[in-house]
XYZ file of C-alpha atoms in Angstrom:
731
model
C -0.626 -0.376 -0.241
C 2.855 2.654 0.499
C 4.660 1.878 -2.339
C 1.246 2.824 -4.522
C 0.497 5.633 -2.413
C 4.936 6.640 -3.281
C 3.346 6.256 -7.212
C -0.142 7.824 -7.428
C 2.208 10.892 -5.628
C 5.151 10.651 -8.060
C 2.590 10.499 -11.171
C 1.326 14.074 -9.790
C 4.722 15.387 -8.980
C 5.536 14.103 -12.368
C 1.888 16.361 -13.450
C 0.347 13.286 -15.628
C -3.294 14.965 -16.004
C -5.674 12.186 -16.636
C -6.714 10.839 -13.435
C -7.363 11.737 -9.435
C -6.320 10.637 -6.902
C -8.696 9.368 -3.917
C -7.972 7.994 -0.804
C -10.037 5.794 1.791
C -9.394 5.001 5.026
C -10.821 1.680 6.201
C -10.486 -0.792 9.033
C -9.394 -4.226 8.451
C -12.203 -6.526 10.034
C -10.079 -9.133 11.449
C -8.316 -6.745 13.684
C -4.907 -6.874 12.647
C -3.528 -2.647 11.264
C -5.479 -0.160 10.381
C -4.390 0.676 6.186
C -4.617 2.820 3.240
C -6.517 1.399 -0.223
C -5.831 3.939 -3.081
C -8.047 4.116 -5.737
C -7.280 5.162 -9.413
C -10.386 6.829 -11.144
C -10.302 6.877 -14.871
C -13.878 7.772 -14.979
C -14.360 11.369 -15.653
C -14.552 12.169 -19.173
C -11.658 14.996 -20.798
C -12.447 17.065 -23.629
C -9.893 18.775 -24.936
C -10.282 21.704 -26.943
C -8.948 23.027 -31.059
C -6.978 25.843 -28.603
C -5.733 22.624 -25.815
C -8.090 24.210 -23.214
C -9.409 20.549 -21.109
C -12.146 20.633 -19.158
C -12.917 17.397 -16.318
C -16.477 16.837 -15.523
C -18.299 14.695 -13.023
C -20.657 11.933 -13.517
C -24.087 13.710 -14.633
C -22.357 17.287 -14.331
C -21.901 17.563 -11.021
C -18.462 19.508 -9.977
C -17.266 18.941 -6.786
C -13.771 19.411 -4.678
C -12.000 16.305 -6.450
C -12.693 18.039 -10.029
C -9.322 19.496 -11.935
C -9.348 21.093 -14.095
C -7.193 20.684 -16.837
C -5.875 24.423 -17.756
C -2.928 26.427 -17.210
C -1.965 26.154 -14.110
C -1.920 29.207 -12.148
C 0.731 29.821 -8.839
C -3.096 29.151 -6.517
C -2.602 25.987 -8.250
C 0.237 25.239 -7.704
C -0.046 25.791 -4.170
C -2.998 23.809 -3.584
C -1.309 20.742 -5.274
C 1.486 20.707 -3.903
C -0.500 21.433 -0.220
C -2.498 18.829 -1.091
C 0.729 16.679 -1.825
C 2.434 17.031 1.358
C -0.788 16.647 3.233
C -1.403 13.492 1.411
C 2.130 12.007 1.965
C 1.859 12.971 6.115
C -1.190 11.736 5.826
C 0.126 7.594 4.468
C 3.222 8.260 5.892
C 1.104 7.913 9.484
C -0.823 6.296 8.492
C 2.459 3.982 7.468
C 3.877 4.235 11.035
C 1.494 3.470 12.830
C 0.570 0.392 10.591
C 4.052 -1.017 10.445
C 4.657 0.436 14.711
C 1.994 -2.141 15.694
C 2.690 -5.138 13.453
C 5.880 -4.768 15.093
C 4.282 -4.230 18.872
C 2.140 -7.698 18.142
C 5.529 -9.490 16.612
C 7.263 -8.824 19.701
C 4.355 -9.347 22.437
C 4.785 -13.315 20.428
C 8.463 -13.506 21.812
C 7.576 -12.336 25.199
C 4.938 -15.184 25.446
C 8.285 -17.826 24.873
C 10.771 -16.039 27.192
C 11.006 -16.761 30.952
C 9.608 -15.126 33.563
C 11.317 -16.827 35.226
C 15.006 -17.475 35.759
C 16.583 -19.338 32.218
C 16.586 -22.240 33.157
C 12.445 -22.177 33.964
C 10.182 -21.362 31.204
C 6.403 -20.546 32.056
C 4.636 -23.346 30.748
C 6.412 -25.598 33.803
C 3.919 -24.691 35.530
C 5.971 -22.883 39.385
C 8.457 -25.308 38.634
C 11.267 -24.217 40.279
C 14.610 -22.933 38.866
C 17.229 -26.188 38.824
C 18.611 -26.557 42.504
C 22.342 -26.766 42.401
C 22.731 -30.243 43.124
C 25.019 -29.835 46.259
C 22.133 -28.870 47.507
C 19.801 -31.433 46.417
C 22.341 -33.990 48.636
C 22.582 -31.373 52.087
C 18.106 -32.092 52.510
C 18.536 -35.353 51.275
C 21.469 -35.854 54.453
C 19.374 -33.518 56.877
C 16.208 -36.097 56.128
C 17.916 -39.262 57.015
C 19.338 -40.098 60.136
C 20.591 -43.346 62.380
C 17.797 -42.863 64.687
C 15.160 -42.453 62.768
C 15.944 -45.842 60.772
C 16.529 -46.928 63.720
C 13.081 -46.178 64.703
C 11.230 -47.319 61.252
C 13.627 -50.904 62.722
C 11.737 -51.181 65.530
C 7.614 -49.773 64.124
C 8.149 -51.861 61.168
C 8.980 -55.240 62.548
C 7.255 -58.356 62.741
C 7.956 -61.930 64.272
C 5.467 -62.962 61.479
C 4.286 -61.483 58.359
C 4.229 -64.235 55.996
C 1.972 -63.209 52.341
C -1.943 -63.308 52.284
C -1.607 -63.372 56.778
C -3.408 -60.727 59.091
C 0.395 -59.761 60.113
C 1.154 -58.809 56.602
C -1.956 -56.646 56.165
C -0.837 -55.425 60.092
C 2.041 -54.228 58.334
C 0.083 -53.467 55.005
C -1.556 -50.858 57.290
C 0.917 -49.842 59.074
C 2.913 -48.460 55.660
C -0.265 -47.169 54.267
C -0.572 -44.736 57.104
C 2.656 -43.697 56.941
C 2.281 -42.264 53.026
C -1.164 -40.350 54.617
C 0.742 -38.650 56.890
C 3.639 -37.923 54.129
C 0.052 -36.619 52.354
C 1.591 -39.587 49.263
C -2.417 -40.091 48.280
C -1.820 -43.735 49.334
C -4.010 -47.024 47.278
C -4.107 -49.733 47.555
C -3.697 -52.427 44.349
C -4.971 -56.216 45.546
C -4.811 -59.316 44.016
C -5.676 -63.475 44.591
C -3.222 -65.389 43.352
C -2.218 -68.954 43.997
C 0.291 -70.715 45.019
C 1.988 -73.991 46.603
C 1.839 -74.466 50.654
C 1.785 -77.774 53.383
C -0.911 -79.842 53.947
C -1.789 -79.843 57.261
C -3.135 -82.866 57.153
C -0.745 -84.657 55.026
C 2.857 -82.809 55.696
C 6.405 -83.734 53.583
C 8.647 -86.045 54.413
C 11.620 -87.790 53.614
C 12.981 -91.528 54.611
C 16.338 -92.568 54.973
C 17.113 -96.027 56.313
C 13.859 -97.448 57.705
C 13.973 -93.385 59.778
C 11.007 -90.967 58.534
C 12.115 -87.300 58.969
C 9.019 -84.977 58.720
C 9.749 -81.745 56.726
C 8.991 -78.143 57.962
C 10.444 -76.566 55.441
C 9.023 -76.574 51.332
C 9.810 -76.039 47.971
C 6.526 -73.940 47.014
C 5.152 -74.861 43.309
C 6.739 -78.077 43.696
C 6.009 -81.076 41.858
C 4.312 -83.670 43.993
C 4.097 -87.722 44.565
C 6.588 -89.298 45.901
C 9.778 -90.599 43.900
C 12.762 -92.949 45.539
C 16.074 -93.325 44.672
C 19.724 -93.184 44.966
C 22.065 -90.045 46.312
C 23.784 -87.864 44.154
C 26.015 -84.644 45.905
C 25.806 -81.777 43.274
C 27.707 -79.224 45.414
C 25.414 -75.715 44.885
C 23.429 -77.646 41.725
C 24.537 -74.747 39.577
C 25.441 -76.233 35.503
C 29.152 -76.610 36.297
C 28.674 -78.342 38.851
C 26.330 -80.603 37.118
C 28.923 -80.403 34.381
C 31.586 -82.490 35.904
C 29.141 -85.017 37.168
C 29.259 -85.508 33.213
C 33.004 -85.537 33.400
C 32.669 -88.326 36.115
C 30.202 -90.637 34.366
C 27.154 -90.203 36.615
C 24.015 -90.237 34.824
C 20.954 -88.373 36.278
C 18.188 -89.801 35.748
C 16.585 -92.503 38.221
C 18.769 -90.776 40.931
C 17.898 -88.182 44.378
C 19.412 -84.773 43.719
C 21.469 -83.430 46.497
C 22.546 -79.855 46.371
C 23.538 -76.819 49.352
C 21.344 -73.310 49.173
C 23.301 -70.197 47.775
C 25.233 -69.157 45.082
C 21.501 -69.176 42.571
C 18.579 -69.749 43.474
C 16.400 -72.939 44.210
C 14.373 -72.609 41.200
C 17.569 -72.177 38.902
C 19.357 -75.264 40.353
C 16.246 -77.889 39.393
C 16.535 -76.500 35.743
C 20.042 -77.311 35.525
C 18.899 -80.707 36.081
C 17.885 -82.612 33.121
C 16.198 -85.833 34.204
C 17.078 -86.081 37.184
C 13.789 -87.476 39.576
C 14.539 -85.451 42.634
C 15.796 -82.622 44.370
C 16.957 -81.784 47.489
C 17.879 -78.782 48.906
C 19.823 -78.560 52.341
C 19.511 -75.228 54.141
C 20.301 -74.120 57.082
C 16.968 -74.186 58.860
C 14.046 -74.768 56.257
C 12.280 -71.663 55.582
C 9.878 -71.697 51.995
C 11.436 -70.829 48.953
C 9.944 -71.461 45.734
C 11.464 -73.426 42.806
C 9.130 -71.582 39.896
C 11.816 -70.399 36.595
C 9.589 -67.193 36.618
C 7.498 -65.068 38.339
C 4.580 -63.659 39.352
C 1.070 -65.953 39.643
C 2.223 -69.224 37.735
C -1.288 -70.404 36.703
C -2.108 -67.260 35.570
C 1.055 -65.798 33.274
C 0.783 -62.550 31.451
C -2.143 -61.984 33.271
C -2.390 -60.709 36.152
C -4.693 -62.034 38.665
C -7.682 -59.287 39.101
C -10.445 -60.345 41.360
C -10.185 -63.986 41.449
C -10.077 -63.972 37.274
C -8.022 -66.681 35.605
C -7.250 -65.009 31.842
C -6.394 -68.102 30.148
C -6.225 -71.747 31.516
C -2.278 -72.186 31.027
C 0.055 -72.627 33.344
C 3.709 -71.289 33.026
C 6.061 -72.893 31.158
C 8.817 -72.466 34.244
C 6.902 -74.512 36.585
C 9.209 -77.961 37.888
C 8.364 -81.798 37.140
C 10.277 -83.164 39.584
C 10.071 -83.008 42.636
C 11.946 -80.825 45.238
C 12.759 -79.930 48.848
C 14.539 -78.958 51.362
C 15.600 -80.451 54.575
C 18.385 -79.354 57.075
C 21.668 -80.009 57.922
C 21.420 -82.458 60.312
C 19.388 -84.924 57.728
C 22.656 -83.958 54.845
C 24.838 -85.484 57.851
C 22.610 -88.157 57.860
C 23.107 -88.828 54.709
C 26.086 -87.970 53.676
C 27.947 -87.666 56.452
C 28.676 -83.419 55.782
C 30.291 -81.647 59.100
C 29.647 -77.969 58.824
C 30.051 -76.500 55.239
C 31.435 -79.294 52.966
C 35.104 -78.078 51.638
C 35.587 -77.572 47.968
C 38.619 -80.276 48.553
C 35.791 -83.507 49.173
C 33.596 -82.307 46.420
C 35.056 -85.263 44.490
C 34.731 -87.604 47.835
C 31.504 -87.291 48.339
C 29.961 -87.127 44.636
C 29.425 -91.020 44.442
C 27.360 -93.281 47.195
C 26.817 -96.463 47.380
C 23.373 -97.707 45.948
C 22.279 -99.284 49.215
C 22.169 -95.204 49.952
C 18.967 -95.038 49.325
C 16.105 -91.965 50.178
C 11.962 -91.930 49.829
C 10.753 -88.049 49.837
C 7.474 -87.486 49.381
C 5.368 -84.199 48.880
C 2.692 -83.243 49.546
C 1.673 -79.166 48.395
C -1.223 -78.252 48.119
C -2.658 -75.350 46.153
C -4.358 -72.185 47.537
C -5.622 -68.751 46.953
C -4.258 -66.136 48.858
C -5.691 -61.691 48.789
C -2.618 -59.826 48.208
C -2.441 -56.256 48.928
C 0.419 -54.242 47.504
C 0.378 -50.181 48.844
C 2.077 -47.370 47.311
C 1.616 -44.235 47.561
C 3.276 -41.065 44.977
C 5.006 -37.692 45.083
C 3.921 -35.834 41.842
C 6.722 -34.015 39.663
C 5.471 -30.440 38.176
C 7.146 -31.058 35.075
C 6.158 -34.270 34.073
C 3.807 -35.571 36.454
C 3.586 -38.800 34.021
C 6.477 -39.293 34.269
C 8.197 -41.237 37.500
C 10.391 -43.875 38.489
C 9.410 -46.657 41.421
C 11.151 -47.026 44.550
C 10.091 -50.914 46.285
C 10.674 -53.143 48.597
C 9.513 -56.677 49.874
C 6.894 -56.898 52.263
C 6.645 -60.734 53.769
C 8.739 -63.277 55.101
C 7.787 -66.641 56.502
C 9.572 -65.010 60.176
C 11.168 -62.323 60.858
C 12.689 -61.897 57.475
C 14.589 -58.928 59.064
C 17.280 -58.879 56.652
C 14.918 -60.068 53.691
C 12.013 -57.543 54.129
C 11.897 -55.440 56.705
C 15.820 -53.088 56.055
C 14.145 -52.632 52.391
C 10.586 -51.671 54.338
C 12.733 -48.973 56.588
C 14.549 -47.653 54.118
C 11.568 -47.324 51.364
C 9.372 -46.026 54.147
C 12.035 -43.262 55.563
C 12.960 -42.176 51.602
C 9.783 -41.451 51.273
C 9.217 -39.414 54.574
C 12.852 -37.198 53.980
C 11.541 -36.745 49.612
C 8.261 -35.496 50.627
C 9.508 -33.388 53.660
C 12.514 -31.270 51.019
C 9.277 -30.992 48.439
C 7.116 -29.506 51.771
C 9.411 -27.885 52.568
C 13.008 -28.040 51.893
C 11.983 -26.038 48.158
C 13.227 -29.525 46.251
C 11.007 -29.216 43.655
C 11.027 -32.496 41.269
C 10.431 -32.351 37.649
C 9.099 -36.086 37.375
C 7.213 -38.426 39.502
C 7.918 -40.623 42.302
C 6.388 -43.949 42.918
C 6.962 -46.029 46.942
C 5.939 -49.388 46.720
C 5.558 -52.018 49.143
C 5.268 -55.494 47.690
C 3.272 -58.405 48.818
C 4.601 -62.042 48.515
C 8.350 -61.692 47.095
C 8.637 -64.710 49.388
C 6.801 -66.915 46.321
C 9.236 -65.390 43.403
C 7.794 -61.446 43.696
C 4.387 -62.076 42.683
C 2.912 -59.379 43.912
C 5.808 -56.583 42.396
C 4.941 -59.353 38.893
C 1.373 -59.152 39.097
C 0.537 -55.321 39.049
C 3.517 -54.886 35.855
C 0.959 -58.158 34.707
C -1.924 -55.509 35.689
C -0.628 -51.758 34.505
C 1.328 -53.065 31.513
C -0.426 -50.262 28.788
C -1.187 -48.026 31.357
C 3.178 -48.460 33.095
C 4.507 -47.912 28.919
C 6.674 -44.639 28.113
C 5.706 -43.277 31.804
C 7.553 -45.190 34.108
C 11.179 -44.495 33.364
C 13.468 -46.925 36.448
C 12.927 -49.109 38.789
C 14.952 -49.431 41.844
C 14.809 -52.065 43.975
C 15.475 -51.601 47.444
C 15.099 -56.153 49.068
C 17.997 -57.755 50.987
C 19.716 -53.221 50.996
C 21.997 -54.828 53.527
C 23.457 -58.545 53.989
C 26.976 -57.680 54.446
C 29.230 -55.031 55.126
C 32.910 -56.144 53.145
C 31.419 -55.285 49.072
C 29.263 -53.491 47.450
C 27.365 -55.130 45.262
C 24.625 -54.428 41.985
C 22.542 -55.263 39.239
C 21.046 -52.568 36.212
C 20.090 -51.718 33.582
C 22.852 -51.174 30.432
C 21.183 -47.726 30.676
C 21.584 -46.961 34.161
C 24.958 -48.529 35.302
C 27.068 -45.148 35.104
C 24.678 -43.918 37.185
C 24.900 -46.450 39.981
C 29.109 -46.027 39.780
C 28.929 -42.586 40.399
C 26.887 -42.255 43.105
C 27.981 -44.671 44.253
C 31.127 -43.069 44.876
C 29.285 -40.171 46.706
C 27.989 -42.973 49.170
C 30.419 -45.015 49.788
C 34.011 -45.890 49.856
C 33.211 -50.277 49.054
C 34.118 -50.999 45.616
C 31.270 -51.569 43.367
C 31.373 -54.773 41.505
C 28.273 -55.147 39.099
C 27.079 -58.040 38.202
C 24.927 -59.746 35.676
C 20.380 -59.613 36.853
C 19.712 -63.312 37.579
C 16.121 -64.102 37.496
C 15.736 -64.170 41.270
C 16.741 -60.777 41.630
C 13.623 -57.928 42.301
C 13.815 -56.028 39.096
C 14.402 -58.755 37.156
C 10.220 -58.994 36.039
C 10.770 -55.078 35.834
C 13.784 -55.360 33.236
C 13.200 -58.427 31.117
C 8.963 -58.468 31.649
C 7.948 -55.177 31.141
C 10.984 -53.244 29.829
C 11.858 -50.876 32.250
C 15.024 -49.590 33.432
C 15.624 -51.402 36.988
C 18.609 -51.692 40.349
C 19.284 -53.759 41.963
C 22.086 -53.700 45.043
C 23.101 -54.469 48.126
C 25.970 -54.323 51.543
C 27.178 -57.690 51.548
C 30.262 -59.771 52.839
C 33.514 -62.357 51.480
C 30.739 -65.070 51.476
C 26.676 -65.491 51.511
C 24.342 -64.323 54.667
C 23.781 -68.054 56.150
C 20.118 -66.976 57.281
C 18.767 -65.478 54.599
C 15.422 -67.676 53.860
C 15.003 -68.751 57.183
C 14.126 -68.186 60.879
C 17.367 -67.379 62.019
C 17.518 -63.776 59.977
C 17.171 -61.732 62.786
C 18.509 -57.697 63.158
C 20.758 -59.880 65.769
C 22.175 -61.944 63.302
C 21.879 -59.455 60.771
C 24.338 -57.245 63.016
C 26.976 -59.938 63.691
C 27.138 -60.667 59.647
C 27.908 -56.968 59.344
C 30.174 -56.009 62.849
C 27.659 -54.501 64.056
C 26.511 -51.794 61.499
C 23.147 -52.156 60.217
C 22.192 -49.698 60.637
C 25.278 -47.218 59.114
C 24.560 -49.603 55.658
C 20.848 -49.418 55.755
C 21.724 -45.437 56.111
C 24.444 -45.666 53.170
C 22.051 -47.698 51.212
C 19.345 -45.343 51.561
C 21.635 -42.633 50.218
C 22.392 -45.192 47.497
C 19.037 -45.269 46.922
C 18.308 -41.430 46.837
C 20.271 -39.947 45.094
C 19.492 -41.840 42.287
C 15.995 -40.756 42.474
C 16.719 -37.706 43.054
C 19.110 -37.690 39.893
C 16.311 -39.002 38.144
C 13.348 -36.279 38.851
C 15.543 -33.565 39.102
C 18.068 -32.948 35.679
C 16.555 -31.792 32.716
C 17.674 -35.112 30.877
C 17.146 -38.293 31.918
C 20.535 -40.592 33.640
C 20.923 -42.947 31.024
C 23.867 -44.250 29.618
C 23.509 -45.229 25.868
C 27.106 -46.635 25.060
C 26.777 -49.509 27.178
C 24.045 -50.656 25.142
C 25.814 -49.872 22.588
C 29.446 -51.722 23.699
C 27.229 -54.510 24.385
C 25.485 -54.330 20.970
C 28.932 -54.411 19.371
C 31.164 -57.344 21.028
C 27.638 -59.697 19.806
C 27.802 -58.639 16.389
C 31.525 -59.915 16.760
C 31.105 -63.303 18.709
C 28.368 -63.590 16.137
C 30.003 -62.662 13.171
C 32.713 -64.811 13.844
C 31.379 -67.591 13.925
C 28.167 -67.522 10.666
C 28.240 -65.658 7.914
C 24.606 -66.250 7.808
C 22.575 -62.526 8.449
C 25.525 -61.144 9.292
C 24.967 -57.946 6.874
C 21.872 -57.436 8.026
C 23.260 -57.864 11.910
C 25.943 -55.706 11.354
C 23.976 -52.605 9.587
C 21.558 -52.639 13.296
C 24.501 -52.311 14.918
C 25.742 -49.971 12.571
C 21.964 -48.470 13.017
C 22.255 -47.672 16.844
C 25.777 -46.300 17.150
C 24.823 -44.198 14.591
C 21.669 -43.294 15.901
C 23.769 -42.697 19.412
C 25.434 -40.593 17.953
C 23.383 -38.201 16.125
C 20.929 -38.105 19.302
C 23.871 -36.805 21.145
C 25.053 -34.542 18.613
C 21.244 -33.372 19.526
C 21.293 -32.711 22.885
C 24.965 -30.456 22.974
C 22.091 -28.649 20.255
C 19.074 -28.792 22.237
C 17.842 -25.826 24.195
C 17.315 -27.926 27.737
C 15.863 -25.269 29.225
C 12.873 -26.142 26.971
C 10.529 -28.692 28.821
C 9.584 -29.674 25.387
C 12.883 -30.928 23.595
C 13.822 -32.535 27.504
C 10.565 -34.459 27.067
C 11.272 -35.344 23.229
C 14.435 -36.563 24.278
C 13.533 -37.940 27.313
C 10.663 -40.736 25.586
C 13.319 -41.367 23.049
C 15.775 -42.598 25.634
C 12.677 -44.077 27.291
C 12.335 -46.261 24.332
C 15.742 -47.821 24.418
C 14.751 -50.770 27.053
C 11.107 -50.861 25.944
C 11.882 -51.607 22.016
C 15.110 -54.246 23.378
C 12.074 -56.407 23.974
C 10.733 -58.841 21.402
C 8.189 -58.534 20.034
C 7.813 -61.760 17.959
C 7.570 -64.229 21.376
C 4.647 -64.796 23.583
C 4.606 -63.669 27.595
C 3.037 -67.516 28.159
C 5.833 -69.548 26.687
C 9.225 -66.182 27.375
C 8.050 -63.377 29.829
C 11.358 -62.417 29.495
C 11.613 -60.830 26.103
C 13.981 -58.553 27.047
C 16.881 -59.240 23.600
C 19.703 -59.882 26.215
C 18.443 -59.815 29.751
C 15.419 -62.067 29.291
C 15.463 -66.131 28.700
C 14.598 -68.104 26.131
C 15.757 -68.455 22.419
C 15.116 -65.702 21.585
C 18.093 -64.186 23.493
C 21.762 -63.289 21.524
C 23.020 -65.891 25.322
C 21.436 -67.737 23.450
C 21.961 -67.786 20.033
C 25.363 -67.130 20.933
C 25.068 -70.702 23.732
C 23.379 -72.536 20.246
C 26.923 -71.301 18.124
C 28.883 -72.683 20.461
C 27.802 -75.877 21.507
C 27.852 -76.593 17.645
C 31.120 -75.407 17.730
C 32.472 -78.035 20.028
C 30.017 -80.807 18.621
C 27.645 -80.992 21.789
C 24.293 -81.138 19.780
C 22.506 -80.260 16.276
C 22.176 -77.066 14.730
C 18.492 -76.963 13.361
C 19.469 -73.924 10.604
C 15.713 -72.858 9.617
C 15.021 -72.484 13.223
C 18.806 -70.678 13.846
C 18.289 -68.710 11.383
C 14.981 -67.133 12.327
C 15.391 -66.402 16.135
C 18.906 -64.924 14.416
C 17.351 -62.639 12.440
C 14.383 -62.294 14.962
C 16.806 -60.596 17.652
C 18.292 -58.755 14.408
C 15.428 -56.790 13.338
C 14.284 -56.380 17.297
C 17.730 -54.839 17.118
C 16.902 -52.575 13.841
C 13.729 -51.520 15.435
C 15.463 -50.084 18.594
C 17.975 -48.059 16.333
C 15.252 -46.709 14.459
C 12.938 -46.071 17.178
C 16.262 -44.482 18.728
C 17.136 -41.882 16.019
C 13.756 -40.367 16.235
C 10.517 -39.708 13.539
C 10.786 -41.775 9.799
C 12.166 -39.402 8.105
C 15.345 -38.995 10.104
C 15.604 -43.044 9.744
C 18.348 -44.685 7.117
C 18.205 -48.095 5.739
C 21.449 -49.476 5.644
C 21.150 -52.748 5.883
């Protein structure tokens, strides 16, 4: 419009005679700006006389103020023209200036809306979240809240002589936890399940007969097969895979034998699974309490489905249920059977492997299935930026007997962390970006039943919301070492945190199926951590009636409370890091290295699908590198940007769950951490067995498993890369 005005004015000054100019000031009804509309009119007819004088007429012969006579220009006319032109120019300029100024103000107001109204660490969209608190201040706040005296009080308040899953003692303890969470304004709720577990028949106890003497057994192994078996005794040390391989080296057949193993090193479920062909397994324990031999987690009579409201979603059983009898016995009976005295020295290993064929034992297992109602108790401290993203801290609440190391210490640490962090939020100025869920699980003694049923019941809700799990089960069993098992995404966080808390040497170990964090990682794809302060040897009273505070104090040189305080600091600092920082403390390099190792191992031994596997490995590495560059170049003060990056990091673990296997047959679908033929470990083991000529490989089946594992890895890399236009197809 301004350019059109200038053109018109130029024509007037240049004396172009054929038109007049009409200015019409109008308002833009859309509220943008006022503007000038210029219309050039040639409606008037010109009559030019022979003497060169022309007249311009308005329509209908009406002469108005806009009519200009095209005759000789008098000084007055020229003055009038100049004055009118200047007036028009000034009016046009002022209108144009006002229009331009209003546009600038609108643009400026749009920019101000995007700027932080508080310090630059937080923008207005963060709905009241405070700026990032200095990490040293966060640690100081936590240290101020946690204390030895408060933990000691928690031990007294939450300790119980008997709180077996589903019992009145378990329910009373659940109510104590619930009342604590209410007092901390954590909006607690109860998660109820009806699960099936195995227990001894009170009318027909389990028993073992040796040399004509029958002894009734108070302990039992839940989920054992039932019946009775008679066979010659065979000793297999701890029942590890290597121990059974040694028996093969001695040409010892398992078929028809009753195998005796010591407790410890691995779970009884693993011991049972390692002895193919054996009839019965006797578990040698210091003082027997119930354990379980289901090679899995959760209610084995509803695998993959939650046990809600007495409902069985499918008439199936877990593939991890054993087909053999399994029973625990005491040291006293073991001494009678094989002459053991105390702990077996390694040099006596070979002396007791072979027992005479007349050393026959009869084992009778009469366990029965019962249904139990259990309650998980949960509470939440909500985040202020991404409240729908949360970390979960959990601890087993139940135990047969006192269970001080098994459950009381972990439950006390859980409740004290809930109190401490809620106080930090209410009175200390700590503003978590993400939420923290605290969970007290029941039926942990039966194989992490309570936590697994919760995962099965809310798996869809947890997807892309729960970003980490920290287990507090058994966090103190000794004082010499610090052992941890963690997702590769979290191992750097564990090491860094431990350096800040304790001088104990940190040892990272593979996560076992019996670990309380295992179903979160291998079944649900939630990056998880479990850890414990432990001794140079196993705590001998775990899962026995002697698991008391007095015994644990002796095993830790009377440092139980100090070690529990250190455990609370470790779990607390890791939790606060994960809800405080802009970005989740996930380290992708751990998985990148693991993938590279597996790829190199497989491609050295087999050529099939080599290009695909190497391509998927390269895709993951490139996606990781690109994301690191993207993070360095991103504005991390922007909550939407942080959320986008964090979502991509959270997807890594979940996308390593194979989508090609059944949760019934292979519930632990993780291709690196899980269990089954779909895992990279199983693929490597098959190749090694074939190389040693110990087995015959079905080439088609092997190729299919390798292809599916490779494509699962490629899918994870694609998701990490981001949008579809960011993907590559370099396979």
